[in-house]
PDB file of C-alpha atoms in Angstrom:
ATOM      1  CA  UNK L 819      18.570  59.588 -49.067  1.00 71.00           C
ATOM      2  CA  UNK L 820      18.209  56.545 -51.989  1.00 79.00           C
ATOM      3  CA  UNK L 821      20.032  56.871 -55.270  1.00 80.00           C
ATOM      4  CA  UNK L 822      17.511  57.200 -58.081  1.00 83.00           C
ATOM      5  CA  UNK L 823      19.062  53.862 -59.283  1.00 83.00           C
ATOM      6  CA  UNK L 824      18.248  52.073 -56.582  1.00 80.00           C
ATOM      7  CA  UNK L 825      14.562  53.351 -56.247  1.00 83.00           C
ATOM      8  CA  UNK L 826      14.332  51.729 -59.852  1.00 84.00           C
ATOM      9  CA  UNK L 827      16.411  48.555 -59.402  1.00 80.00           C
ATOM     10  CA  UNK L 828      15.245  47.278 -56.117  1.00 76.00           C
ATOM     11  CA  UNK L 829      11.667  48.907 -55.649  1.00 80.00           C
ATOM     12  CA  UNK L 830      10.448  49.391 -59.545  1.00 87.00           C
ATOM     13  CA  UNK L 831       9.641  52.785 -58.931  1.00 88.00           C
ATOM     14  CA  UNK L 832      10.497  55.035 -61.572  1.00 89.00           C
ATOM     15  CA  UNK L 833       9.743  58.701 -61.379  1.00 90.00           C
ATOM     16  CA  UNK L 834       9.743  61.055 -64.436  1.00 90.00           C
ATOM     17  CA  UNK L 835      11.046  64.222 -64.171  1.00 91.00           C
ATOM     18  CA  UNK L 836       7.515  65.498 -64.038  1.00 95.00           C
ATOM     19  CA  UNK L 837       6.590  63.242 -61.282  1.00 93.00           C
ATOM     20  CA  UNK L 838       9.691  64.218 -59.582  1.00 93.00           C
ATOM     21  CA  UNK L 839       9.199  67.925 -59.630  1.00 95.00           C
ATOM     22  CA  UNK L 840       5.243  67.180 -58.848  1.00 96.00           C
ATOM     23  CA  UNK L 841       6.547  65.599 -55.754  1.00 95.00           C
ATOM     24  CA  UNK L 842       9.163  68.328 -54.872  1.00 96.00           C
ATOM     25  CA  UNK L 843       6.803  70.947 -55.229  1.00 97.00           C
ATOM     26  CA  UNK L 844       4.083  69.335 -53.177  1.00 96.00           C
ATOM     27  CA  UNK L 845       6.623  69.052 -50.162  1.00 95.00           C
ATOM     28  CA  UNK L 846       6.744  65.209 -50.065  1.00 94.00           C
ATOM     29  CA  UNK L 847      10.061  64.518 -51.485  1.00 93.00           C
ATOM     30  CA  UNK L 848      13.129  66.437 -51.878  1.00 91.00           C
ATOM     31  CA  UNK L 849      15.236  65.660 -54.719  1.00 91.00           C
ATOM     32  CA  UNK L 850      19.297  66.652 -54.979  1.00 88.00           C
ATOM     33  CA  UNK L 851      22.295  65.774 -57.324  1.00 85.00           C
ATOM     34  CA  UNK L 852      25.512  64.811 -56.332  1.00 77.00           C
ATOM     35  CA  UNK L 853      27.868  64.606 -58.871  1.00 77.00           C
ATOM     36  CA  UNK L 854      25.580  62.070 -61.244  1.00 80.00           C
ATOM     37  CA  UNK L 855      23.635  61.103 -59.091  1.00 79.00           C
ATOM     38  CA  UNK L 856      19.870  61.337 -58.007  1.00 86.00           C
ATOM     39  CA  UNK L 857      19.206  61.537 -54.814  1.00 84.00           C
ATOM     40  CA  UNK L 858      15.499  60.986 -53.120  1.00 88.00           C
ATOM     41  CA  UNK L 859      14.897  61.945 -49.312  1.00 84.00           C
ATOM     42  CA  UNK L 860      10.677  61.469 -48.018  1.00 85.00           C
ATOM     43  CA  UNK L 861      10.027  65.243 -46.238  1.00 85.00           C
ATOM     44  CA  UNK L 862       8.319  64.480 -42.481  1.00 83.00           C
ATOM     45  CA  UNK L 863       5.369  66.128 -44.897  1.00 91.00           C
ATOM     46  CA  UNK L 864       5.505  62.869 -47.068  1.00 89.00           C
ATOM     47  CA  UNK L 865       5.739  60.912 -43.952  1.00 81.00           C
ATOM     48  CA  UNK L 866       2.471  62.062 -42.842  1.00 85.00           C
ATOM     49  CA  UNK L 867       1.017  61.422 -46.237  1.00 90.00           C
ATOM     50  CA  UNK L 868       2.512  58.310 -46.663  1.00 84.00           C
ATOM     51  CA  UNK L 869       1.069  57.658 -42.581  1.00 83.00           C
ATOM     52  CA  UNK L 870      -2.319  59.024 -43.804  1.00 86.00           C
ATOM     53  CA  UNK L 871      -2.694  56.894 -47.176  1.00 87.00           C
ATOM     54  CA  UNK L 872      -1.379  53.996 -45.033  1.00 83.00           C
ATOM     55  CA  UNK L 873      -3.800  53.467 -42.341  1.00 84.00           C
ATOM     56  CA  UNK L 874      -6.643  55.242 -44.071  1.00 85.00           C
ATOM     57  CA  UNK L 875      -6.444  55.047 -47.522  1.00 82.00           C
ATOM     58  CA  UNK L 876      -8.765  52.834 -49.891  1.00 81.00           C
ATOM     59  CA  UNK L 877      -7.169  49.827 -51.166  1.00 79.00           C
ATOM     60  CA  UNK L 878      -7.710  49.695 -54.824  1.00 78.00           C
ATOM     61  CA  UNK L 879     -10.887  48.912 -56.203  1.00 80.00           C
ATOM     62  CA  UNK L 880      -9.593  45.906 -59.018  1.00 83.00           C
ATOM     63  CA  UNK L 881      -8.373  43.042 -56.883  1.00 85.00           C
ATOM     64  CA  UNK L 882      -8.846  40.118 -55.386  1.00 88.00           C
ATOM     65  CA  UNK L 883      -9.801  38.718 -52.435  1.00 88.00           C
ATOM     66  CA  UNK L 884      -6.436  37.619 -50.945  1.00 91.00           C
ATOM     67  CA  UNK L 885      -5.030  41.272 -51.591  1.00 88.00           C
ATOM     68  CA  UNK L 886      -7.808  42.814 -50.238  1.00 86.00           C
ATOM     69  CA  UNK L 887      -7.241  41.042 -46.951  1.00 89.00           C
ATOM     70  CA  UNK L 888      -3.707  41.690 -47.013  1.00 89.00           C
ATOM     71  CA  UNK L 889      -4.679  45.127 -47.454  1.00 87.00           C
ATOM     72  CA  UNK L 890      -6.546  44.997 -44.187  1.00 87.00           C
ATOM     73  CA  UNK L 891      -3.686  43.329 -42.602  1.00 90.00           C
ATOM     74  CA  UNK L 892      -1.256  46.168 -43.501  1.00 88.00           C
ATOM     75  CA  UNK L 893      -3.523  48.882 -42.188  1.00 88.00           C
ATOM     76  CA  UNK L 894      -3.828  47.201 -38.583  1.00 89.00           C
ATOM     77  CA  UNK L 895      -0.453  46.393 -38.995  1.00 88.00           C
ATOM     78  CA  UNK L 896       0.521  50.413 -39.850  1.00 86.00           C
ATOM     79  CA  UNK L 897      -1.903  51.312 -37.062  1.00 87.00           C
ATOM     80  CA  UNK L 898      -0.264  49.275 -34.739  1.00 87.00           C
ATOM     81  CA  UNK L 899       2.860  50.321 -35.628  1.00 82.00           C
ATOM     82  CA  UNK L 900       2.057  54.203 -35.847  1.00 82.00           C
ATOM     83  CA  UNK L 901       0.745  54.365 -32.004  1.00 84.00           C
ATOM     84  CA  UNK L 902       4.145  53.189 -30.730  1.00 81.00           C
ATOM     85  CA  UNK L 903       5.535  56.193 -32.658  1.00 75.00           C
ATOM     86  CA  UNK L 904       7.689  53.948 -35.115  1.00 74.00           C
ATOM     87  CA  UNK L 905       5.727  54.401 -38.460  1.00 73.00           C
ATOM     88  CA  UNK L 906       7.990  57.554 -39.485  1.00 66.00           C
ATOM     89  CA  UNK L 907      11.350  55.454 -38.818  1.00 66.00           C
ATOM     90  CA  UNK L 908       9.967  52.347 -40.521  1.00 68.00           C
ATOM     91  CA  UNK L 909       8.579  54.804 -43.400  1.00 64.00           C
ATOM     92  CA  UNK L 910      12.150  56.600 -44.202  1.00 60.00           C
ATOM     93  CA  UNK L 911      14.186  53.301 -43.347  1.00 58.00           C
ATOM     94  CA  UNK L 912      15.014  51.153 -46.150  1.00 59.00           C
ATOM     95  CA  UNK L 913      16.414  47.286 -45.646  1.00 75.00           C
ATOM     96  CA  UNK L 914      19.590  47.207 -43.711  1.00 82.00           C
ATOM     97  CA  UNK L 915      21.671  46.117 -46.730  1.00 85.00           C
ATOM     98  CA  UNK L 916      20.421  49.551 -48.725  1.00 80.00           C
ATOM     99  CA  UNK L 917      20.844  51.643 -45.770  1.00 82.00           C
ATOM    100  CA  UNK L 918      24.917  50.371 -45.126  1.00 90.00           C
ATOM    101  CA  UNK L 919      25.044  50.990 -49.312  1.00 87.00           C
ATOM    102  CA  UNK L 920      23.817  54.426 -48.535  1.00 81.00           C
ATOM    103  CA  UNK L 921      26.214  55.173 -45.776  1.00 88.00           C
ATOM    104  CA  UNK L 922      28.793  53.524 -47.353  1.00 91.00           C
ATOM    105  CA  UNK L 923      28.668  55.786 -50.555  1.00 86.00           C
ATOM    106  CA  UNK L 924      27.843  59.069 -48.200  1.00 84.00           C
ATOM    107  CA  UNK L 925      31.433  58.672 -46.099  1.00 89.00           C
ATOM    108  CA  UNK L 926      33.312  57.022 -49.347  1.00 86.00           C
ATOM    109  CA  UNK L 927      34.694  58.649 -52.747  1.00 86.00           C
ATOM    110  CA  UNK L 928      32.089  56.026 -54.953  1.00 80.00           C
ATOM    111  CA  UNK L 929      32.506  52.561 -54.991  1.00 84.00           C
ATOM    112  CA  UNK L 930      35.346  50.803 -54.254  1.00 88.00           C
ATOM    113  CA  UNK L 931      36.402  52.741 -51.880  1.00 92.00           C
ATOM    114  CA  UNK L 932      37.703  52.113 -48.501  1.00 95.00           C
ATOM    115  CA  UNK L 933      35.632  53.059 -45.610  1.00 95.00           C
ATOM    116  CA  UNK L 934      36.020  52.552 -41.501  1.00 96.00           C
ATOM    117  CA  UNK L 935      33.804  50.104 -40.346  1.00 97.00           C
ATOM    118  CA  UNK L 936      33.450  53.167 -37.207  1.00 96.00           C
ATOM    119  CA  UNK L 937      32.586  55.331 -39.732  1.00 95.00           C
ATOM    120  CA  UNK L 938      29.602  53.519 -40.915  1.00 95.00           C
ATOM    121  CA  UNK L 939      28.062  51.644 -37.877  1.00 94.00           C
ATOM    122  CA  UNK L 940      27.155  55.270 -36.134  1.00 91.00           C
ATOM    123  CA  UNK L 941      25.105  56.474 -38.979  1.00 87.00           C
ATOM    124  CA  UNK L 942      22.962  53.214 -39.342  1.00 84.00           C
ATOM    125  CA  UNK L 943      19.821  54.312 -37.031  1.00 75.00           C
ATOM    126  CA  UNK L 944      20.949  52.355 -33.869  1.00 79.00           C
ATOM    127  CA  UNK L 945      20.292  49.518 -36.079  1.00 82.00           C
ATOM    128  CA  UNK L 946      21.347  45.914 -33.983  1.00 85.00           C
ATOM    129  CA  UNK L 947      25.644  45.238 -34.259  1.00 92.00           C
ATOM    130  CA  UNK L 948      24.138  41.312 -34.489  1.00 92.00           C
ATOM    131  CA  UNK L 949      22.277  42.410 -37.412  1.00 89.00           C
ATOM    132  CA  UNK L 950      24.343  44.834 -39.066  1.00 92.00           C
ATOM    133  CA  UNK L 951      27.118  42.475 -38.576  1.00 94.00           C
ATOM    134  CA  UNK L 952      24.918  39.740 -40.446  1.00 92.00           C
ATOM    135  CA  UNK L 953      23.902  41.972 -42.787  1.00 92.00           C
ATOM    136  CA  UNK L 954      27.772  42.879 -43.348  1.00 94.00           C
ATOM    137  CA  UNK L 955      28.652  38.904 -44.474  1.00 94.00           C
ATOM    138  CA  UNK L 956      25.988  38.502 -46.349  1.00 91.00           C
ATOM    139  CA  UNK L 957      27.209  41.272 -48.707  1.00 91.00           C
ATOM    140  CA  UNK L 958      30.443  39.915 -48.756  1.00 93.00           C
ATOM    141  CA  UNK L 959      29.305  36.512 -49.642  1.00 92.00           C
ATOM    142  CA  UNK L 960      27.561  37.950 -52.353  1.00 88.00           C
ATOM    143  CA  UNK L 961      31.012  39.105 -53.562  1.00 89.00           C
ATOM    144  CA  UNK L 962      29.696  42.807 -53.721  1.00 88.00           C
ATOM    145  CA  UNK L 963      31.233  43.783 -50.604  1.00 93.00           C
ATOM    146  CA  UNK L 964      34.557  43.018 -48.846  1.00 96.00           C
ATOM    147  CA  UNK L 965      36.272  43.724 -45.188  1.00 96.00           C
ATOM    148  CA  UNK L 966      40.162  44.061 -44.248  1.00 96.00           C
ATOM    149  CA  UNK L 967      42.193  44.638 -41.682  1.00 95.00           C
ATOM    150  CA  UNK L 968      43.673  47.895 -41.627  1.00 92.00           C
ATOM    151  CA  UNK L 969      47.006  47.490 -42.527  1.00 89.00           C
ATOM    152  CA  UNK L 970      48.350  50.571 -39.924  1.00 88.00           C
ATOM    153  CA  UNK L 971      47.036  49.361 -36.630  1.00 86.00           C
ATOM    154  CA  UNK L 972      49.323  52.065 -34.824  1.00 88.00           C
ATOM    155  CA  UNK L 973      46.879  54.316 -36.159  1.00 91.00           C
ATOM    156  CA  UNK L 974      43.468  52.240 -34.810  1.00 93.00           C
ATOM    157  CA  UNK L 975      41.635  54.266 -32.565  1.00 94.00           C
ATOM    158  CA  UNK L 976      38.870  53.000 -29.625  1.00 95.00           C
ATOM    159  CA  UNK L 977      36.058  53.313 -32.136  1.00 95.00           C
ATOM    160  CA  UNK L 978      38.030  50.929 -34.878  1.00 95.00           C
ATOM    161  CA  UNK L 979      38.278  48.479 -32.516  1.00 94.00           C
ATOM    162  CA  UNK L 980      34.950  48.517 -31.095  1.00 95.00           C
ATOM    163  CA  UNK L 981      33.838  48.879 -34.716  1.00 95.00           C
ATOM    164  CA  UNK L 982      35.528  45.810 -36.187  1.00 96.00           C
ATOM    165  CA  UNK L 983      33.791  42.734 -37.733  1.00 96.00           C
ATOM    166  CA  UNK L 984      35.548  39.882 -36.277  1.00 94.00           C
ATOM    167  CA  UNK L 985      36.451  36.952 -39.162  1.00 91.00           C
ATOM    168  CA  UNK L 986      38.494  33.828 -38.940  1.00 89.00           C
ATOM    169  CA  UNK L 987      40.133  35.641 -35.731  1.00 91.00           C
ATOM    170  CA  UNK L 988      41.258  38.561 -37.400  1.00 94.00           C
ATOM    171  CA  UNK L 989      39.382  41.614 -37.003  1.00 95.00           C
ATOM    172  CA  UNK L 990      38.504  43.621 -40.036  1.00 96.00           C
ATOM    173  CA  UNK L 991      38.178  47.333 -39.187  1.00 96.00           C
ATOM    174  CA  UNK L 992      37.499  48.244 -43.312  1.00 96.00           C
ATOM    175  CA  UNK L 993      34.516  47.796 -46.041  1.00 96.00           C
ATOM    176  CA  UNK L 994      34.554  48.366 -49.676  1.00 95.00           C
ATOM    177  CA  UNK L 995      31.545  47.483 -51.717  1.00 93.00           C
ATOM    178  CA  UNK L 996      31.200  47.526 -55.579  1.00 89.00           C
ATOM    179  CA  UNK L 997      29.113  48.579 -57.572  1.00 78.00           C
ATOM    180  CA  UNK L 998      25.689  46.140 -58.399  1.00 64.00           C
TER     181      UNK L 998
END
C-alpha cells in the first residue's frame, strides 16, 4: 500500500478521483481510506498490465533518440527480469526507505510513534538486514527518523534483540520517524 501523498510527493503522480475510480473499476488498483488517508495497492491484474505495457508496449512516439534507446534498454531489462519471475515483486516494491515508511505507519499510531525495530524488519519483503540497516541511518541522518534503546530491557524478547540496530555500542531496539 502507498499513501496518496507519497504517490504525489516522491513519484509526481497525481490521480483524480476520476482516474482513481477508472482504475478501481478496471481491477488494476485498489484504493482504501484509513482514517485521512489514501491508500493505493497495484491488483496482481495491474501487475500483469503493468508486465504487459512494460515489455511490450510502444514507447511514445515524441522523443528523442537517447530516450528511445533507453526505452529499449528497459524492455530487455523488464524481460530479463520477468523470466526469473521477479517483475511482480520489483513492480509492487517501492525503494526501501518508502517501504520501512509504509511499515512503519502500518504497525504505529501515525508519526512519531514508537515502533519495535522486530516489528518492522519481518514485514520488509526479506529485504537484506545490511541494507535495511543502511537504509535505517540514512533516515536518521536525515533527521526524519530516530532509534532508542528500549528503556525496559526486562521486557526484550529474542526477536528485539536479533532485531536491534547496533550504534555507538548500544543497541537500539526502537524507530520513530516524522512526518516529511
Amino acid at each position: 500500500m502507498i499513501p496518496n501523498v507519497e504517490l504525489v510527493k516522491q513519484y509526481k503522480i497525481e490521480l483524480s478521483k476520476d482516474d482513481r475510480n477508472a482504475l478501481n473499476n478496471a481491477g488494476l488498483l485498489e484504493s482504501s481510506k484509513e482514517g485521512r488517508r489514501l491508500l493505493h495497492r497495484i491488483t496482481d491484474q495491474g501487475v500483469a498490465w503493468c508486465t504487459s505495457d512494460l515489455m511490450d508496449g510502444d514507447a511514445p512516439s515524441r522523443i528523442g533518440p537517447l530516450a528511445r534507446v533507453h526505452a529499449l534498454v528497459l524492455r530487455r531489462i523488464v524481460r530479463f527480469v520477468y523470466e526469473r519471475g521477479f517483475l511482480a515483486e520489483a513492480i509492487r516494491s517501492g525503494d526501501l526507505e518508502s517501504l520501512i515508511r509504509q511499515v512503519y505507519l502500518d504497525l504505529g499510531d501515525g508519526y512519531q510513534d514508537w515502533v519495535r525495530l522486530a516489528k518492522i524488519r519481518p514485514r520488509l519483503n526479506g529485504a537484506d538486514r545490511e541494507e535495511v540497516d543502511d537504509t535505517m541511518l540514512k533516515m536518521v541522518k536525515t533527521g526524519y527518523a530516530h532509534l532508542v534503546p528500549s528503556s525496559n530491557r526486562k521486557m526484550l524478547t529474542d526477536e528485539d534483540h536479533a532485531a536491534a540496530i547496533r550504534i555507538g555500542g548500544e543497541d537500539k531496539h526502537l524507530m520513530a520517524i516524522e512526518e516529511s
